[in-house]
Coordinates of C-alpha atoms in Angstrom, one line a residue:
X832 CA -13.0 -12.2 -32.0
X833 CA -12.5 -15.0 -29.2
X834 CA -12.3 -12.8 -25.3
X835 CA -9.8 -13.9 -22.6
X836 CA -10.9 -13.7 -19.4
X837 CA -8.7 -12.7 -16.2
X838 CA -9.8 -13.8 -12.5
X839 CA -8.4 -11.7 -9.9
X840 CA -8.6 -12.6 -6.2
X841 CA -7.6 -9.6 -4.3
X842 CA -6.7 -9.4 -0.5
X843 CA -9.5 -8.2 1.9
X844 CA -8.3 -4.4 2.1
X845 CA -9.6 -1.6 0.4
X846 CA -6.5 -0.7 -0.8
X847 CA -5.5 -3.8 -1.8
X848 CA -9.2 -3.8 -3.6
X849 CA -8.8 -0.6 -5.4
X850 CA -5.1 -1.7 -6.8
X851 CA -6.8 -4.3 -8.2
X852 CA -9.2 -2.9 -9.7
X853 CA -7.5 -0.3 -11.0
X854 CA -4.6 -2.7 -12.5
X855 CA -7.8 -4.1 -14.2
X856 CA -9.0 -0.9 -15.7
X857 CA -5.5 -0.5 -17.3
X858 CA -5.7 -4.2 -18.8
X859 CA -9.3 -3.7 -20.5
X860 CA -8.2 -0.4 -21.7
X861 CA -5.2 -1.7 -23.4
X862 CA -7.0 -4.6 -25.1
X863 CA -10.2 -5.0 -26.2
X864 CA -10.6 -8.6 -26.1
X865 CA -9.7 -9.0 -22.5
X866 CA -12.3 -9.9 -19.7
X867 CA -12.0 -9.2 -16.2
X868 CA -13.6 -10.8 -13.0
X869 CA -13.1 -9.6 -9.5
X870 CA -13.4 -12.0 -6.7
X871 CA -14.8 -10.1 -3.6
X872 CA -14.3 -10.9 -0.2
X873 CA -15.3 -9.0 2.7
X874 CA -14.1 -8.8 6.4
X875 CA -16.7 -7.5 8.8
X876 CA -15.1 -4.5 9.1
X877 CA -15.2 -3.3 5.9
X878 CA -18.7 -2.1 5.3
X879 CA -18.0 0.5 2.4
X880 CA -16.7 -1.9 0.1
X881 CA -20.2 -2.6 -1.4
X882 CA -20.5 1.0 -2.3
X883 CA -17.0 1.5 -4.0
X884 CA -17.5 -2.1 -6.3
X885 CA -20.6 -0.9 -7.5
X886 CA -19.6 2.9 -8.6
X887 CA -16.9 1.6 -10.0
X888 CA -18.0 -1.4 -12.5
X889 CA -21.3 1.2 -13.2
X890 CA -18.5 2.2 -15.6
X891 CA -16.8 -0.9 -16.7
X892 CA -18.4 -2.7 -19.2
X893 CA -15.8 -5.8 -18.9
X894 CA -14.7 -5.6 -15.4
X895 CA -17.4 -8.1 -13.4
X896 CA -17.6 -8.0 -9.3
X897 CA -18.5 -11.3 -7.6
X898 CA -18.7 -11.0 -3.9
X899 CA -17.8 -14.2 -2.6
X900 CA -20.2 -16.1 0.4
X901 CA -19.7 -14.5 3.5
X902 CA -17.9 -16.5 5.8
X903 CA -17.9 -16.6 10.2
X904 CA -14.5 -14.4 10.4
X905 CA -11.3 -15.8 13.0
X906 CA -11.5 -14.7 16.4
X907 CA -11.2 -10.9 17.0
X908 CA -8.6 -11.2 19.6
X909 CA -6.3 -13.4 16.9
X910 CA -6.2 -9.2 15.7
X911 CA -3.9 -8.2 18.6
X912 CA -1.7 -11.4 18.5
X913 CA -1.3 -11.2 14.5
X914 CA -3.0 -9.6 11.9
X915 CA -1.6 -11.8 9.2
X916 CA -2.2 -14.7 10.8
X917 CA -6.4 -13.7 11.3
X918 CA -5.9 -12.6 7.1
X919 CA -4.4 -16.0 6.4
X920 CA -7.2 -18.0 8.5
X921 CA -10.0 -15.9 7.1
X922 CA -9.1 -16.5 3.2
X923 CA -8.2 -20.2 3.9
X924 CA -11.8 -20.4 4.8
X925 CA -12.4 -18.7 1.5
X926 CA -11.1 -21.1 -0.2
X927 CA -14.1 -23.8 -1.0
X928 CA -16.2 -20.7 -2.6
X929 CA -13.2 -19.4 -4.5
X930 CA -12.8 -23.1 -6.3
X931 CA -16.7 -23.5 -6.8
X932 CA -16.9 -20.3 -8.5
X933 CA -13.8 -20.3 -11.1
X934 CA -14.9 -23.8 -11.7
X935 CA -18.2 -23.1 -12.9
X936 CA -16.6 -19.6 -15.0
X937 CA -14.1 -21.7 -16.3
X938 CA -16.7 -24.5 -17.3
X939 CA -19.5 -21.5 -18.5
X940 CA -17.1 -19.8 -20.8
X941 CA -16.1 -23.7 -22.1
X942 CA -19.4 -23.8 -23.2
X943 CA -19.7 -20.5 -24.8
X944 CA -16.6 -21.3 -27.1
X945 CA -16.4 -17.4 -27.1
X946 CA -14.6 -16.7 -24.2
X947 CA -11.6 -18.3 -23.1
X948 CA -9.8 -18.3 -19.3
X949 CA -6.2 -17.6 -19.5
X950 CA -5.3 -16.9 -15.7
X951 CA -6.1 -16.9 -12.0
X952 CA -4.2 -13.5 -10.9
X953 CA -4.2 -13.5 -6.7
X954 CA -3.3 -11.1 -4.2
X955 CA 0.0 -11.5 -1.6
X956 CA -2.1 -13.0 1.1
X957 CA -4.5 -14.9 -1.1
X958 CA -1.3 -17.1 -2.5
X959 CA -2.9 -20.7 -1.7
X960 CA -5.9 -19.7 -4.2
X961 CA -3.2 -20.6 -6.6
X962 CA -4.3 -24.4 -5.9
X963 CA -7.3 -24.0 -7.8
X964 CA -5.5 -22.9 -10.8
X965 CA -3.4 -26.0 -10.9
X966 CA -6.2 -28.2 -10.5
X967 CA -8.0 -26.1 -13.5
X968 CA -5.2 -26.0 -15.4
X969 CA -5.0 -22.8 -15.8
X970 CA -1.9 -20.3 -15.2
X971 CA -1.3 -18.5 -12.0
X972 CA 0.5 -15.6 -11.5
X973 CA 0.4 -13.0 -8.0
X974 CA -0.6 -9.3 -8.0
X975 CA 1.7 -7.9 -5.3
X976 CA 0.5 -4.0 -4.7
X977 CA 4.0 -3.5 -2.5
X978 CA 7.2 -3.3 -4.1
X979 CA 10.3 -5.0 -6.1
X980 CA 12.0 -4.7 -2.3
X981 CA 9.2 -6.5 -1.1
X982 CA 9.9 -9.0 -3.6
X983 CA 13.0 -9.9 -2.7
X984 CA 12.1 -10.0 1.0
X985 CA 9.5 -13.0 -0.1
X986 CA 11.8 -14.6 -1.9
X987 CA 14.7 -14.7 0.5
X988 CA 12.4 -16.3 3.0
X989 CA 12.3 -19.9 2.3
X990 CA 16.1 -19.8 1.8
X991 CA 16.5 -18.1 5.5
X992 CA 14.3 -20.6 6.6
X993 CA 15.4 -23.6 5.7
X994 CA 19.0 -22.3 6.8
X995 CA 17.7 -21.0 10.7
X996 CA 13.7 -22.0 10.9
X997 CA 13.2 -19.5 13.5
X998 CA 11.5 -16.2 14.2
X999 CA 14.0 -13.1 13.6
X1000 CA 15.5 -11.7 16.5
X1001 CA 16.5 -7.9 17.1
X1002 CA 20.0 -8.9 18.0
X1003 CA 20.6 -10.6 14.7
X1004 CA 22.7 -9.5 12.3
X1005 CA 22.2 -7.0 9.2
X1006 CA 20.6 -9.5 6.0
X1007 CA 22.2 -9.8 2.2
X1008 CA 18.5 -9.9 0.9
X1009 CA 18.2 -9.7 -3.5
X1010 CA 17.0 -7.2 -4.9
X1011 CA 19.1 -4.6 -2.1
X1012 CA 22.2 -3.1 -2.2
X1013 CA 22.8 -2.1 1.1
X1014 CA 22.4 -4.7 4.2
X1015 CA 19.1 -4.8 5.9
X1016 CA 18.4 -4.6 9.6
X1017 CA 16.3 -7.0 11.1
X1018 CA 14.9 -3.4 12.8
X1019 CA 13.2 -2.9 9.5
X1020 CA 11.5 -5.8 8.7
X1021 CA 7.8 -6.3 9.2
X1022 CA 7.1 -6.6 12.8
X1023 CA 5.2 -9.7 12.3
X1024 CA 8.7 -11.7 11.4
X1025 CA 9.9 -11.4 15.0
X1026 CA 6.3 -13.2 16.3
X1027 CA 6.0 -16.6 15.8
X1028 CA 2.3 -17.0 14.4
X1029 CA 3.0 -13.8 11.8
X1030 CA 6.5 -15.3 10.6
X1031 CA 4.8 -18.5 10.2
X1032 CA 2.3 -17.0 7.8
X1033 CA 4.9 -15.0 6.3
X1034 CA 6.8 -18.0 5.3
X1035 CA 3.9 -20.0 3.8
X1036 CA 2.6 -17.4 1.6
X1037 CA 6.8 -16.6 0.7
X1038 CA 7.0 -20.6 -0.1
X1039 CA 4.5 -20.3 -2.8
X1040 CA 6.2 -17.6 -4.7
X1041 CA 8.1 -19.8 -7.1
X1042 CA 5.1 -21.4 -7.9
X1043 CA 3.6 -19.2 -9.9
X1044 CA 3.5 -18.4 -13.7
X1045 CA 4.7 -14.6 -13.0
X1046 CA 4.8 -11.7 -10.1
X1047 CA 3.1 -8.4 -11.3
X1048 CA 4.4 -5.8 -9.2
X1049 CA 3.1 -2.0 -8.8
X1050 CA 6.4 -0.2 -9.3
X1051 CA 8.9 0.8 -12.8
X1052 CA 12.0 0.3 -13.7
X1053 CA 13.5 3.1 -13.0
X1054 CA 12.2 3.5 -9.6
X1055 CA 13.8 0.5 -8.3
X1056 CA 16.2 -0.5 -10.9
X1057 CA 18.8 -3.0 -9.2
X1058 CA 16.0 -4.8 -7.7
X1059 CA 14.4 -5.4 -11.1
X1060 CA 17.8 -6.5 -12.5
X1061 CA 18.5 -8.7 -10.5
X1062 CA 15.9 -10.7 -10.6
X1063 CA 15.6 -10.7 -14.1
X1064 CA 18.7 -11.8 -14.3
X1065 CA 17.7 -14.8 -12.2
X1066 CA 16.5 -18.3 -14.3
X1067 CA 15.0 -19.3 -10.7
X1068 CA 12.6 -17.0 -10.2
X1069 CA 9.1 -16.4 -12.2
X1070 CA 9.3 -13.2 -14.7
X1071 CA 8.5 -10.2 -12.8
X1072 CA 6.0 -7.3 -14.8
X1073 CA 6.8 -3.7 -13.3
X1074 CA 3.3 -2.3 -14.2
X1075 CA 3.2 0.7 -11.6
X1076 CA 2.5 3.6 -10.9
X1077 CA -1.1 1.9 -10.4
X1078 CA -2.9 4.5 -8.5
X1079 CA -6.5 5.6 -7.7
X1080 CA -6.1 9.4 -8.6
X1081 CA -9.6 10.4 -7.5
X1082 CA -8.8 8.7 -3.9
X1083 CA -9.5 5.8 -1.9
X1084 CA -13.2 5.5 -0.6
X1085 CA -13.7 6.5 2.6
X1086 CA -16.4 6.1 4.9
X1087 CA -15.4 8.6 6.8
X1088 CA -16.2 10.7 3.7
X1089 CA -17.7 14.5 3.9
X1090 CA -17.5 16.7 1.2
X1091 CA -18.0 19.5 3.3
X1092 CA -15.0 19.0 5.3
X1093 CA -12.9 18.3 2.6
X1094 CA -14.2 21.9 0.8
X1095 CA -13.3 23.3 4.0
X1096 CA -9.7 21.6 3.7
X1097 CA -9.1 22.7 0.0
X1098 CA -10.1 26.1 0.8
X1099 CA -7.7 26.5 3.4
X1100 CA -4.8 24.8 1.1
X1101 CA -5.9 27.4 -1.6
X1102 CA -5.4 30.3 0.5
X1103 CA -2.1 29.2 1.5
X1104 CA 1.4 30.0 -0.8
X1105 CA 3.1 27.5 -3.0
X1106 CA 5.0 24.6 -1.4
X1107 CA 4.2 26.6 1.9
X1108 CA 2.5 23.2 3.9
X1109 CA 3.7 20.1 5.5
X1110 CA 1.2 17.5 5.2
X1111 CA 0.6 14.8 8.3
X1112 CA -1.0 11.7 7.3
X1113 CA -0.7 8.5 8.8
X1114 CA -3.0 6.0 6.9
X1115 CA -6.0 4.5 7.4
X1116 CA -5.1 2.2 10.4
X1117 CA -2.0 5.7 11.7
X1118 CA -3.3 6.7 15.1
X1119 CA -1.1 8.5 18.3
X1120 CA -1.5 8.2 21.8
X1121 CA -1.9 11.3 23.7
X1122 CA 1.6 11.9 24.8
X1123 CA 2.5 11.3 21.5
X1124 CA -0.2 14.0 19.7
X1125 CA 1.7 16.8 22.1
X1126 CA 5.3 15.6 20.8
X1127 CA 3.7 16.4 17.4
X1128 CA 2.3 19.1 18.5
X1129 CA 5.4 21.2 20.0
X1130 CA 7.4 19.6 16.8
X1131 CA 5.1 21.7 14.7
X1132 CA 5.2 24.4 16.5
X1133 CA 8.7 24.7 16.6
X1134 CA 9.6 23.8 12.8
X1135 CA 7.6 27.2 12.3
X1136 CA 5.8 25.8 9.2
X1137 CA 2.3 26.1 8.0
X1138 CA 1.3 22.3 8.3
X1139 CA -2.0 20.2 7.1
X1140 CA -2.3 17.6 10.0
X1141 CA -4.7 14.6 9.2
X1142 CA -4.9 13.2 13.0
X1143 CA -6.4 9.9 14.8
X1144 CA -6.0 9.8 18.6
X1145 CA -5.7 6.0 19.8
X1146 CA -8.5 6.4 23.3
X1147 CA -7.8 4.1 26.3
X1148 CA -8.2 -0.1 26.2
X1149 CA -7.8 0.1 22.4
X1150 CA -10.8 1.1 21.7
X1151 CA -11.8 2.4 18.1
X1152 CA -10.1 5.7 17.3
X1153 CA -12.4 8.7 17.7
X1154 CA -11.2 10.7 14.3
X1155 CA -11.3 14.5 14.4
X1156 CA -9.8 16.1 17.3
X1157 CA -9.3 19.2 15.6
X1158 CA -11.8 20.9 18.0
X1159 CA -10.8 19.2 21.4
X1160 CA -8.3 21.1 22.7
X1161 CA -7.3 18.6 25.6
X1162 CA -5.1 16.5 23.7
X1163 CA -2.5 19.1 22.6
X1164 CA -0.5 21.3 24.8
X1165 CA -2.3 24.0 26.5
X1166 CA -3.0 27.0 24.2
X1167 CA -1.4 25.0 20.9
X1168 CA -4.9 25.8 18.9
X1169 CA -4.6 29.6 19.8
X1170 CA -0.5 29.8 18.9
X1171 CA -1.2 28.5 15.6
X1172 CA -4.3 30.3 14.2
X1173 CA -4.2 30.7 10.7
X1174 CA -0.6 28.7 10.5
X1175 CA -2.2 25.1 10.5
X1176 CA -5.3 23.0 10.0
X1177 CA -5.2 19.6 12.3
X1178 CA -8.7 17.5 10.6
X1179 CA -9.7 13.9 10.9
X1180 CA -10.2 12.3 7.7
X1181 CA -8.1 13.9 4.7
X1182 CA -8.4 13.9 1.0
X1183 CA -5.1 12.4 0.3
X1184 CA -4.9 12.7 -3.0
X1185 CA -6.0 15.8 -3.2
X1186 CA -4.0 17.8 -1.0
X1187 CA -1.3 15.9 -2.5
X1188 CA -1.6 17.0 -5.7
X1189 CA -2.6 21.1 -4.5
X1190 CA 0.4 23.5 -5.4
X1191 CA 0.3 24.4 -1.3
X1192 CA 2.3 21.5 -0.3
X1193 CA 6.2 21.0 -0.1
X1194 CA 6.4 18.1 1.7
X1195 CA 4.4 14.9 3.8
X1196 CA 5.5 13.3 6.8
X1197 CA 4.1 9.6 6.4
X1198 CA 3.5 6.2 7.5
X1199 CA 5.0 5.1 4.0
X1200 CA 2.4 2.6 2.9
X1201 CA 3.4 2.1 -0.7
X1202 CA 0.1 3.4 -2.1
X1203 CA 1.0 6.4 -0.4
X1204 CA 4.5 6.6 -1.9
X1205 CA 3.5 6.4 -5.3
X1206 CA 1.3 9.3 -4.9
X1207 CA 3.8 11.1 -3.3
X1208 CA 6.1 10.6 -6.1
X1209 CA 3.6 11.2 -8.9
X1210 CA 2.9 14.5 -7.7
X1211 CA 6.4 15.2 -6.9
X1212 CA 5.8 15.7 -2.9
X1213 CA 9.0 14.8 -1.0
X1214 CA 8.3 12.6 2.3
X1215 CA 9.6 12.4 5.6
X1216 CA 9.4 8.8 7.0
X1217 CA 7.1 7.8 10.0
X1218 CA 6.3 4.0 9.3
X1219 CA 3.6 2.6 11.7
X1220 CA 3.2 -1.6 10.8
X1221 CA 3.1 -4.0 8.1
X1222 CA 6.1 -3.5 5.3
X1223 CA 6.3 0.4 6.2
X1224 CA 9.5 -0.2 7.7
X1225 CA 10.9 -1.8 4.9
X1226 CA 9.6 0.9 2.6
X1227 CA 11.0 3.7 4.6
X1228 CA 14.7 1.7 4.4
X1229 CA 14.4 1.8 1.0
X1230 CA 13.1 5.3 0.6
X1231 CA 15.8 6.5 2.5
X1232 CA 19.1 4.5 2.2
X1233 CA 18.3 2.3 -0.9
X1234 CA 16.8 5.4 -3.5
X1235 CA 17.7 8.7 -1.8
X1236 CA 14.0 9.8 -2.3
X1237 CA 13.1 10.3 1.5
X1238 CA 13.8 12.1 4.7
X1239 CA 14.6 9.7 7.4
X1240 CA 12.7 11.0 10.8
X1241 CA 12.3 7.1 11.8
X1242 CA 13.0 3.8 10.2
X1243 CA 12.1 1.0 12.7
X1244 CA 9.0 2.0 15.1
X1245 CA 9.0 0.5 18.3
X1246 CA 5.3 0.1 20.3
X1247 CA 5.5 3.1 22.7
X1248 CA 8.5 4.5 21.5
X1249 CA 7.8 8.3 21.8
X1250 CA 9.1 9.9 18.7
X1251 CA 10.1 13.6 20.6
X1252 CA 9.4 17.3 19.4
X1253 CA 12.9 18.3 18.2
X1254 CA 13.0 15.0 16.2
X1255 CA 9.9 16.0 14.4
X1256 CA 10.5 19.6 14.0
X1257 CA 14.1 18.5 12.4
X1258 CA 12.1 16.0 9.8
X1259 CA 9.3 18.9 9.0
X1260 CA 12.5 21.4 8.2
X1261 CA 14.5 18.7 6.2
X1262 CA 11.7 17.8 3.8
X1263 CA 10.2 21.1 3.8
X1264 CA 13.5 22.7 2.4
X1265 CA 13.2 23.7 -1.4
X1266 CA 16.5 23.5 -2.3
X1267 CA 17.3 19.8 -0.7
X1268 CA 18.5 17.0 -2.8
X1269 CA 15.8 14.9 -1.8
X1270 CA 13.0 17.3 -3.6
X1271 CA 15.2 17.4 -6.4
X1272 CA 15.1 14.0 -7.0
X1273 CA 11.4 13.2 -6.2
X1274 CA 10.7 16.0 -8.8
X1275 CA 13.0 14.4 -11.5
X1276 CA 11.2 10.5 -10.7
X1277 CA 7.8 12.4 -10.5
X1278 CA 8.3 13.1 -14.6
X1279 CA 9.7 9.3 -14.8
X1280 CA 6.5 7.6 -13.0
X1281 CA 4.4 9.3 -16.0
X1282 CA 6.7 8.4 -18.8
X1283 CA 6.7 5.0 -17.5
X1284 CA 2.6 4.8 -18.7
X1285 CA 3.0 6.5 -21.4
X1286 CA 3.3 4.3 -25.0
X1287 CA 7.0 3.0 -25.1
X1288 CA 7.5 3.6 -21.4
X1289 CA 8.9 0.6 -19.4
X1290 CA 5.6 -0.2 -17.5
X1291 CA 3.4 0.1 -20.9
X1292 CA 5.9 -2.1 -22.3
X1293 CA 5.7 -4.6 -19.2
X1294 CA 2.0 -4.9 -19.6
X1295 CA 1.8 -5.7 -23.0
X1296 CA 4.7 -8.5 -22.3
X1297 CA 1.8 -10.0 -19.8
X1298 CA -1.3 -9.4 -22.1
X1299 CA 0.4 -10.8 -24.9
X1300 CA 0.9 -13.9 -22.9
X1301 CA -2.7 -14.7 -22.1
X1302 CA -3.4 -15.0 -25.9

């Protein structure tokens, strides 16, 4: 029986990594004859990759890790002026090793005549890896982890740009963008689109889109129906394969792992009544200055709610974020720790998945990374939005205006913009409130997210449609 082989390049983030490799997991446990190799690259920061790649292919039989060469990373300051811009700089230098190393897969397997490659499947950011497929021959398609709004933000892109090639401005005017009904602010779009290095790599990467052979995207149908539509409906752009929820339901590696404290946080979550806890998590990369943590603080306090607060406090000159602060009471207002004894539990690192998924919590004020939206809606967990950077603003607009399935507390965040107490302690009521429209909506899509997996449901059905096209 003649194998097909997959080559995935994923983006240097663990959760971009772990998106990957689960989409892989569900490909090689749909099909047999499919192969699977992972592309690994590494940014200096990201020391506990080594650890994850290996537990996980321990298990996989037909999922292979490659890590590619390391490489001297972009300047560190370039990490300030524009995060995209050091990701776009650091896998353009990645770029020689990727094309020496599908080359010589692509020229092994010819030479086995028992395994054949059928794709080159790369991540958002690593969209000029789709050069090598061309000059190989060999389809390319990209493996977006964000959304079918996200989507259509790419795609309008080149179009904007060739109308007005400028940065966006605040003052411009609300967007027609596909794929949404309502118009968009500019307020909500990634940050980096009003700075002219991160809107320049924005629009590169968005000029390859049409490029490819197909866009896999990690959402369903039915969550974002008039997006899908309508660019189905669309000769001009690639198919698009709806293959989400794609979730890592034991967690996201952490180095900032300890079981102990995560017993101690599931013990305290058990003790607690049903739907009884508002849940604060911000992401790895979510931290507060200090005048911010005692806004939170009061906001707490005054919503009256037991609460599960997973906190990073941002020190002075940007320096790396000290993580648990649950014992230093010097950062919250005085006698906050003694007023809510027994009522809450502020920790450093969280279990996400975890204490999303316990009985104990009714609702999670978040930065609304998309990973953590799908989990929010498998497990039914209504969210009140707090977006911090990248496409969280974007997310949160489409949580809130374009589906219903959110609690607006902010859309756009502004760089020391204080987000006050009574603003907080009005989003901790609304998506605490059991009998909201909201929960019962997130409840209802939480059943639909499952079905969508399940044989006949619109994402098994969109995955077959790809497999079936690599043999």
């Amino acid at each position: 029986m003649e194998k097909a082989e997959l080559i995935f390049v994923p983006s240097p983030g663990i959760g971009h990594l772990v998106a990957t490799l689960e989409f892989a997991k569900r490909l090689v446990d749909r099909d047999d004859r499919i192969l699977i190799t992972v592309l690994v690259m590494k940014l200096p920061f990201t020391t506990f990759v080594d650890a994850y790649t290996k537990s996980f292919t321990a298990s996989q039989s037909r999922i292979q890790v490659i890590d590619l060469p390391e490489v001297e990373p972009p300047s560190s300051e370039l990490l300030n002026e524009s995060i995209e811009y050091y990701i776009t700089l650091f896998i353009d230098s990645q770029l020689p090793h990727v094309r020496n190393i599908v080359s010589d897969i692509v020229s092994s397997r010819s030479s086995s005549g028992s395994v054949r490659v059928t794709g080159l499947v790369v991540d958002f950011f690593c969209l000029p890896m789709i050069d090598v497929a061309s000059e190989l021959r060999l389809p390319s398609y990209i493996f977006l982890t964000s959304n079918a709004g996200f989507l259509g933000l790419m795609l309008y892109l080149p179009t904007r740009h060739d109308q007005i090639s400028t940065v966006f401005e605040p003052s411009d005017s609300e967007l027609s963008i596909p794929g949404f009904v309502n118009p968009v602010p500019v307020s909500v779009l990634p940050l980096a689109l009003i700075h002219k290095l991160g809107c320049s790599s924005y629009i590169k990467l968005a000029q390859r889109f049409k490029d490819v052979n197909g866009i896999i995207v990690n959402t369903f149908s039915e969550l974002e129906p008039y997006a899908v539509n309508s660019f189905s409906c669309s000769s001009l752009n690639p198919p698009v394969y709806t293959v989400g929820p794609v979730l890592e339901l034991k967690g996201q590696p952490n180095p900032d792992l300890d079981e102990d404290r995560c017993k101690k946080i599931l013990k305290w979550l058990d003790d607690q009544p049903e739907s009884s806890v508002a849940f604060l998590c911000f992401g790895s990369g979510g931290s507060f200055g200090p005048a911010q943590v005692k806004e939170i603080a009061t906001g707490l306090e005054q919503s009256e709610y037991k609460f599960l607060w997973s906190l990073r406090v941002s020190p002075p000159n940007n320096e790396v974020p000290v993580i648990d602060y649950s014992t230093n009471d010097d950062v919250f207002p005085e006698g906050f720790m003694e007023r809510i004894r027994g009522r809450g539990m502020i920790c450093g690192w969280a279990p996400q998945v975890e204490v999303l998924s316990h009985k104990a919590i009714g609702g999670f004020v978040s930065h609304c990374g998309w990973n953590s939206i799908l989990e929010s809606l498998w497990y039914g967990v209504p969210i009140a939005t707090w977006p911090q950077y990248a496409e969280q603003q974007l997310n949160a607009f489409r949580m809130v205006k374009e589906l219903g399935l959110a609690v607006e507390m902010k859309l756009d965040s502004k760089v020391g913009d204080l987000v006050m107490a009574e603003e907080i302690a009005r989003a901790v009521r609304c998506v605490m409130d059991g009998k909201s429209e909201v929960r019962k909506k997130v409840k209802e899509m939480s059943k639909i997210s499952r079905k969508s997996l399940m044989d006949g449901g619109s994402s098994f059905i969109s995955i077959r449609k790809f497999i079936d096209l690599n043999f």
